[in-house]
Amino acid sequence: KAGVTQTPRYLIKTRGQQVTLSCSPISGHRSVSWYQQTPGQGLQFLFEYFSETQRNKGNFPGRFSGRQFSNSRSEMNVSTLELGDSALYLCASSRAGGPRDEQYFGPGTRLTVT
Amino acid sequence: AQSVTQLDSQVPVFEEAPVELRCNYSSSVSVYLFWYVQYPNQGLQLLLKYLSGSTLVKGINGFEAEFNKSQTSFHLRKPSVHISDTAEYFCAVSDYNFNKFYFGSGTKLNVKP
């Protein structure tokens, strides 16, 4: 069974640009969560999608947005990039997003903003 | 809101020695508790989780953790570590209305030969 895949793995962008990251969950998983990982702030929850609906959102500005498609694949978009957006972005999938469902993490997308 | 404190940012230990990675959480409601491991340039992998029942939870790779409700702790232990256990370990908590995790800041375990 294929794991969670994230594309691209590495990305370099300039301040002010926008970026879209992609996450393909494990087949059969309907919940996808996104996290930002930085050395200073650690792992922070961005948002979670289930059946194409955002169910929960962390404390990030509106520049961070996401969506989920009918095949459960998810994208995350960051507009007007800032230097502080440089981070490892992780997505995780689970069957239904409940606590008894194990979350499986992808390898992440390393975003560098210059 | 929940919060998770991992008391040690780095733990050096010699191979075959025991190790304990500490985790405390604050929550006014019942929670679920997790430990994840992250190897360099990889995502997180679940080591173990506490949902209910026995307070001693056994996970993969010989790790175990004990849930202590009175001390709001969930410390991770391994009786004998290997070089391959060198990684960063994250404690996480979610409440019963699970839709997101709160992660600790991580503990880097460095196993020396």
mmCIF file of C-alpha atoms in Angstrom:
data_model
loop_
_atom_site.group_PDB
_atom_site.id
_atom_site.type_symbol
_atom_site.label_atom_id
_atom_site.label_comp_id
_atom_site.label_asym_id
_atom_site.label_seq_id
_atom_site.Cartn_x
_atom_site.Cartn_y
_atom_site.Cartn_z
ATOM 1 C CA LYS A 1 0.000 0.000 0.000
ATOM 2 C CA ALA A 2 1.524 3.296 -1.046
ATOM 3 C CA GLY A 3 2.178 5.827 1.698
ATOM 4 C CA VAL A 4 1.348 9.496 1.829
ATOM 5 C CA THR A 5 3.083 11.381 -0.943
ATOM 6 C CA GLN A 6 3.837 15.071 -1.054
ATOM 7 C CA THR A 7 4.990 17.084 -4.017
ATOM 8 C CA PRO A 8 7.243 18.804 -4.541
ATOM 9 C CA ARG A 9 9.760 17.720 -1.905
ATOM 10 C CA TYR A 10 11.743 20.950 -2.101
ATOM 11 C CA LEU A 11 10.738 24.405 -3.215
ATOM 12 C CA ILE A 12 12.441 27.781 -3.331
ATOM 13 C CA LYS A 13 10.296 30.871 -3.716
ATOM 14 C CA THR A 14 10.741 34.622 -3.447
ATOM 15 C CA ARG A 15 8.955 36.906 -1.032
ATOM 16 C CA GLY A 16 5.590 38.013 -2.361
ATOM 17 C CA GLN A 17 5.070 34.976 -4.544
ATOM 18 C CA GLN A 18 2.503 32.322 -3.923
ATOM 19 C CA VAL A 19 2.957 28.552 -3.697
ATOM 20 C CA THR A 20 0.806 25.439 -3.912
ATOM 21 C CA LEU A 21 1.759 22.203 -2.209
ATOM 22 C CA SER A 22 0.139 18.872 -2.921
ATOM 23 C CA CYS A 23 -0.629 15.864 -0.763
ATOM 24 C CA SER A 24 -1.925 12.478 -1.884
ATOM 25 C CA PRO A 25 -3.265 10.436 1.033
ATOM 26 C CA ILE A 26 -3.208 6.696 1.433
ATOM 27 C CA SER A 27 -5.913 5.042 -0.616
ATOM 28 C CA GLY A 28 -9.142 4.890 1.383
ATOM 29 C CA HIS A 29 -8.192 7.710 3.720
ATOM 30 C CA ARG A 30 -10.639 10.597 3.725
ATOM 31 C CA SER A 31 -9.026 12.922 6.265
ATOM 32 C CA VAL A 32 -6.008 15.058 5.452
ATOM 33 C CA SER A 33 -4.311 17.373 7.930
ATOM 34 C CA TRP A 34 -1.560 19.908 7.282
ATOM 35 C CA TYR A 35 1.181 20.988 9.685
ATOM 36 C CA GLN A 36 3.967 23.544 9.575
ATOM 37 C CA GLN A 37 7.254 22.572 11.193
ATOM 38 C CA THR A 38 9.896 25.183 12.022
ATOM 39 C CA PRO A 39 12.861 25.098 14.427
ATOM 40 C CA GLY A 40 11.439 27.965 16.443
ATOM 41 C CA GLN A 41 7.738 27.086 16.611
ATOM 42 C CA GLY A 42 7.885 23.311 16.265
ATOM 43 C CA LEU A 43 4.927 21.514 14.735
ATOM 44 C CA GLN A 44 1.829 23.623 14.339
ATOM 45 C CA PHE A 45 -1.535 22.525 13.032
ATOM 46 C CA LEU A 46 -2.743 24.369 9.946
ATOM 47 C CA PHE A 47 -6.040 22.729 8.990
ATOM 48 C CA GLU A 48 -7.824 19.451 8.461
ATOM 49 C CA TYR A 49 -10.060 18.376 5.599
ATOM 50 C CA PHE A 50 -12.543 15.560 5.497
ATOM 51 C CA SER A 51 -14.697 14.732 2.497
ATOM 52 C CA GLU A 52 -13.782 18.009 0.787
ATOM 53 C CA THR A 53 -14.785 20.104 3.826
ATOM 54 C CA GLN A 54 -12.494 21.967 6.177
ATOM 55 C CA ARG A 55 -13.358 20.665 9.620
ATOM 56 C CA ASN A 56 -10.851 22.523 11.724
ATOM 57 C CA LYS A 57 -8.323 25.284 11.382
ATOM 58 C CA GLY A 58 -5.292 26.372 13.355
ATOM 59 C CA ASN A 59 -4.177 29.907 14.144
ATOM 60 C CA PHE A 60 -2.648 30.933 10.853
ATOM 61 C CA PRO A 61 -3.397 34.015 8.764
ATOM 62 C CA GLY A 62 -5.735 33.875 5.808
ATOM 63 C CA ARG A 63 -2.755 33.718 3.449
ATOM 64 C CA PHE A 64 -2.761 30.004 4.240
ATOM 65 C CA SER A 65 -5.574 28.138 2.586
ATOM 66 C CA GLY A 66 -6.322 24.646 1.434
ATOM 67 C CA ARG A 67 -8.771 22.441 -0.324
ATOM 68 C CA GLN A 68 -9.539 18.798 -0.794
ATOM 69 C CA PHE A 69 -10.717 17.094 -3.924
ATOM 70 C CA SER A 70 -13.221 14.298 -4.356
ATOM 71 C CA ASN A 71 -10.402 11.747 -4.530
ATOM 72 C CA SER A 72 -9.194 13.008 -1.116
ATOM 73 C CA ARG A 73 -6.064 14.581 -2.534
ATOM 74 C CA SER A 74 -5.389 17.900 -0.888
ATOM 75 C CA GLU A 75 -3.594 21.085 -1.785
ATOM 76 C CA MET A 76 -2.311 23.840 0.415
ATOM 77 C CA ASN A 77 -1.753 27.357 -0.874
ATOM 78 C CA VAL A 78 0.249 30.158 0.649
ATOM 79 C CA SER A 79 -0.102 33.574 -0.922
ATOM 80 C CA THR A 80 2.154 36.609 -0.561
ATOM 81 C CA LEU A 81 5.010 34.580 0.849
ATOM 82 C CA GLU A 82 7.034 35.952 3.753
ATOM 83 C CA LEU A 83 10.487 34.917 4.932
ATOM 84 C CA GLY A 84 8.892 33.397 8.036
ATOM 85 C CA ASP A 85 6.948 30.958 5.902
ATOM 86 C CA SER A 86 10.132 28.986 5.314
ATOM 87 C CA ALA A 87 9.392 25.630 6.894
ATOM 88 C CA LEU A 88 8.787 21.952 6.408
ATOM 89 C CA TYR A 89 5.132 21.421 5.540
ATOM 90 C CA LEU A 90 3.807 18.023 6.513
ATOM 91 C CA CYS A 91 0.548 16.440 5.595
ATOM 92 C CA ALA A 92 -1.000 13.462 7.338
ATOM 93 C CA SER A 93 -3.869 11.237 6.320
ATOM 94 C CA SER A 94 -6.171 8.964 8.255
ATOM 95 C CA ARG A 95 -9.339 7.046 7.495
ATOM 96 C CA ALA A 96 -11.752 9.411 9.201
ATOM 97 C CA GLY A 97 -9.699 11.795 11.312
ATOM 98 C CA GLY A 98 -10.803 10.309 14.608
ATOM 99 C CA PRO A 99 -8.366 9.646 17.470
ATOM 100 C CA ARG A 100 -8.580 5.895 16.967
ATOM 101 C CA ASP A 101 -7.435 6.324 13.383
ATOM 102 C CA GLU A 102 -3.692 6.432 13.084
ATOM 103 C CA GLN A 103 -2.348 9.426 11.214
ATOM 104 C CA TYR A 104 0.197 8.624 8.531
ATOM 105 C CA PHE A 105 2.581 11.417 7.695
ATOM 106 C CA GLY A 106 4.186 12.183 4.380
ATOM 107 C CA PRO A 107 7.866 13.120 4.043
ATOM 108 C CA GLY A 108 7.030 16.799 3.805
ATOM 109 C CA THR A 109 7.721 19.676 1.442
ATOM 110 C CA ARG A 110 10.671 21.862 2.395
ATOM 111 C CA LEU A 111 9.784 25.451 1.434
ATOM 112 C CA THR A 112 12.476 28.094 1.419
ATOM 113 C CA VAL A 113 11.458 31.722 0.934
ATOM 114 C CA THR A 114 14.225 34.130 -0.098
ATOM 115 C CA ALA B 1 -6.701 24.521 24.626
ATOM 116 C CA GLN B 2 -4.214 21.769 25.159
ATOM 117 C CA SER B 3 -0.497 22.287 25.532
ATOM 118 C CA VAL B 4 2.368 19.827 25.590
ATOM 119 C CA THR B 5 5.735 20.297 27.268
ATOM 120 C CA GLN B 6 8.733 18.160 26.466
ATOM 121 C CA LEU B 7 11.164 18.980 29.202
ATOM 122 C CA ASP B 8 14.364 18.001 27.425
ATOM 123 C CA SER B 9 15.297 19.379 24.036
ATOM 124 C CA GLN B 10 18.234 16.998 23.699
ATOM 125 C CA VAL B 11 19.051 13.704 25.394
ATOM 126 C CA PRO B 12 22.462 12.111 24.824
ATOM 127 C CA VAL B 13 22.762 8.472 25.832
ATOM 128 C CA PHE B 14 25.145 5.596 25.215
ATOM 129 C CA GLU B 15 24.107 2.581 23.235
ATOM 130 C CA GLU B 16 22.408 -0.173 25.296
ATOM 131 C CA ALA B 17 21.623 2.270 28.110
ATOM 132 C CA PRO B 18 18.019 2.933 29.188
ATOM 133 C CA VAL B 19 16.352 6.196 28.253
ATOM 134 C CA GLU B 20 13.315 8.186 29.346
ATOM 135 C CA LEU B 21 11.913 11.090 27.340
ATOM 136 C CA ARG B 22 9.610 13.259 29.369
ATOM 137 C CA CYS B 23 6.272 14.703 28.339
ATOM 138 C CA ASN B 24 3.749 16.680 30.332
ATOM 139 C CA TYR B 25 0.468 18.033 29.081
ATOM 140 C CA SER B 26 -2.119 20.463 30.320
ATOM 141 C CA SER B 27 -5.760 19.934 29.642
ATOM 142 C CA SER B 28 -9.019 20.369 31.458
ATOM 143 C CA VAL B 29 -10.634 17.553 29.515
ATOM 144 C CA SER B 30 -9.835 13.943 28.815
ATOM 145 C CA VAL B 31 -7.251 13.502 26.135
ATOM 146 C CA TYR B 32 -5.612 11.029 23.867
ATOM 147 C CA LEU B 33 -1.814 10.886 23.941
ATOM 148 C CA PHE B 34 0.712 9.949 21.301
ATOM 149 C CA TRP B 35 4.428 9.633 20.710
ATOM 150 C CA TYR B 36 5.856 10.086 17.232
ATOM 151 C CA VAL B 37 9.393 9.684 15.922
ATOM 152 C CA GLN B 38 10.942 11.673 13.091
ATOM 153 C CA TYR B 39 14.100 10.511 11.364
ATOM 154 C CA PRO B 40 16.138 13.044 9.369
ATOM 155 C CA ASN B 41 14.420 14.235 6.211
ATOM 156 C CA GLN B 42 11.365 12.117 6.876
ATOM 157 C CA GLY B 43 7.835 12.598 8.140
ATOM 158 C CA LEU B 44 6.565 11.476 11.502
ATOM 159 C CA GLN B 45 5.909 7.860 12.401
ATOM 160 C CA LEU B 46 3.607 6.771 15.206
ATOM 161 C CA LEU B 47 5.426 4.965 18.018
ATOM 162 C CA LEU B 48 2.496 4.414 20.340
ATOM 163 C CA LYS B 49 -0.749 5.918 21.566
ATOM 164 C CA TYR B 50 -2.874 5.964 24.676
ATOM 165 C CA LEU B 51 -6.609 6.060 24.120
ATOM 166 C CA SER B 52 -7.977 4.305 27.211
ATOM 167 C CA GLY B 53 -7.487 1.230 29.368
ATOM 168 C CA SER B 54 -4.101 0.137 30.673
ATOM 169 C CA THR B 55 -1.892 3.071 31.526
ATOM 170 C CA LEU B 56 1.203 1.250 30.270
ATOM 171 C CA VAL B 57 1.308 1.337 26.504
ATOM 172 C CA LYS B 58 3.722 -0.657 24.394
ATOM 173 C CA GLY B 59 4.731 0.529 20.969
ATOM 174 C CA ILE B 60 7.032 -0.315 18.125
ATOM 175 C CA ASN B 61 10.792 -0.718 18.302
ATOM 176 C CA GLY B 62 10.705 -1.686 21.996
ATOM 177 C CA PHE B 63 9.361 1.649 23.248
ATOM 178 C CA GLU B 64 6.725 1.983 25.920
ATOM 179 C CA ALA B 65 5.031 4.866 27.713
ATOM 180 C CA GLU B 66 3.073 5.272 30.903
ATOM 181 C CA PHE B 67 0.062 7.543 31.230
ATOM 182 C CA ASN B 68 -0.122 9.213 34.628
ATOM 183 C CA LYS B 69 -3.316 11.201 34.942
ATOM 184 C CA SER B 70 -2.547 12.707 38.351
ATOM 185 C CA GLN B 71 0.784 14.052 37.117
ATOM 186 C CA THR B 72 -0.523 14.749 33.586
ATOM 187 C CA SER B 73 2.487 12.996 32.167
ATOM 188 C CA PHE B 74 3.151 10.529 29.386
ATOM 189 C CA HIS B 75 6.853 9.670 29.528
ATOM 190 C CA LEU B 76 8.443 7.477 26.871
ATOM 191 C CA ARG B 77 10.915 4.772 27.861
ATOM 192 C CA LYS B 78 13.157 2.187 26.301
ATOM 193 C CA PRO B 79 15.241 -0.215 28.410
ATOM 194 C CA SER B 80 18.124 -0.464 25.940
ATOM 195 C CA VAL B 81 18.640 1.953 23.048
ATOM 196 C CA HIS B 82 20.375 1.362 19.731
ATOM 197 C CA ILE B 83 22.245 3.691 17.430
ATOM 198 C CA SER B 84 19.274 3.464 15.069
ATOM 199 C CA ASP B 85 17.046 5.113 17.699
ATOM 200 C CA THR B 86 18.814 8.417 17.052
ATOM 201 C CA ALA B 87 15.987 10.687 15.940
ATOM 202 C CA GLU B 88 13.643 13.401 17.165
ATOM 203 C CA TYR B 89 10.699 12.349 19.287
ATOM 204 C CA PHE B 90 7.454 14.258 19.596
ATOM 205 C CA CYS B 91 4.743 13.938 22.181
ATOM 206 C CA ALA B 92 1.254 14.956 21.057
ATOM 207 C CA VAL B 93 -2.178 15.314 22.564
ATOM 208 C CA SER B 94 -5.655 15.532 21.122
ATOM 209 C CA ASP B 95 -8.965 15.852 22.862
ATOM 210 C CA TYR B 96 -11.926 13.592 22.333
ATOM 211 C CA ASN B 97 -13.216 15.865 19.602
ATOM 212 C CA PHE B 98 -10.227 14.934 17.570
ATOM 213 C CA ASN B 99 -9.503 17.043 14.571
ATOM 214 C CA LYS B 100 -6.057 18.286 15.416
ATOM 215 C CA PHE B 101 -3.012 17.472 17.421
ATOM 216 C CA TYR B 102 -1.033 19.684 19.740
ATOM 217 C CA PHE B 103 2.623 18.737 19.543
ATOM 218 C CA GLY B 104 5.450 19.244 21.976
ATOM 219 C CA SER B 105 8.614 20.960 20.852
ATOM 220 C CA GLY B 106 10.425 17.664 20.380
ATOM 221 C CA THR B 107 13.330 15.863 22.026
ATOM 222 C CA LYS B 108 16.396 14.937 20.019
ATOM 223 C CA LEU B 109 17.707 11.580 21.150
ATOM 224 C CA ASN B 110 21.375 11.094 20.328
ATOM 225 C CA VAL B 111 22.592 7.554 20.883
ATOM 226 C CA LYS B 112 26.369 7.300 21.087
ATOM 227 C CA PRO B 113 28.428 4.163 20.507
#
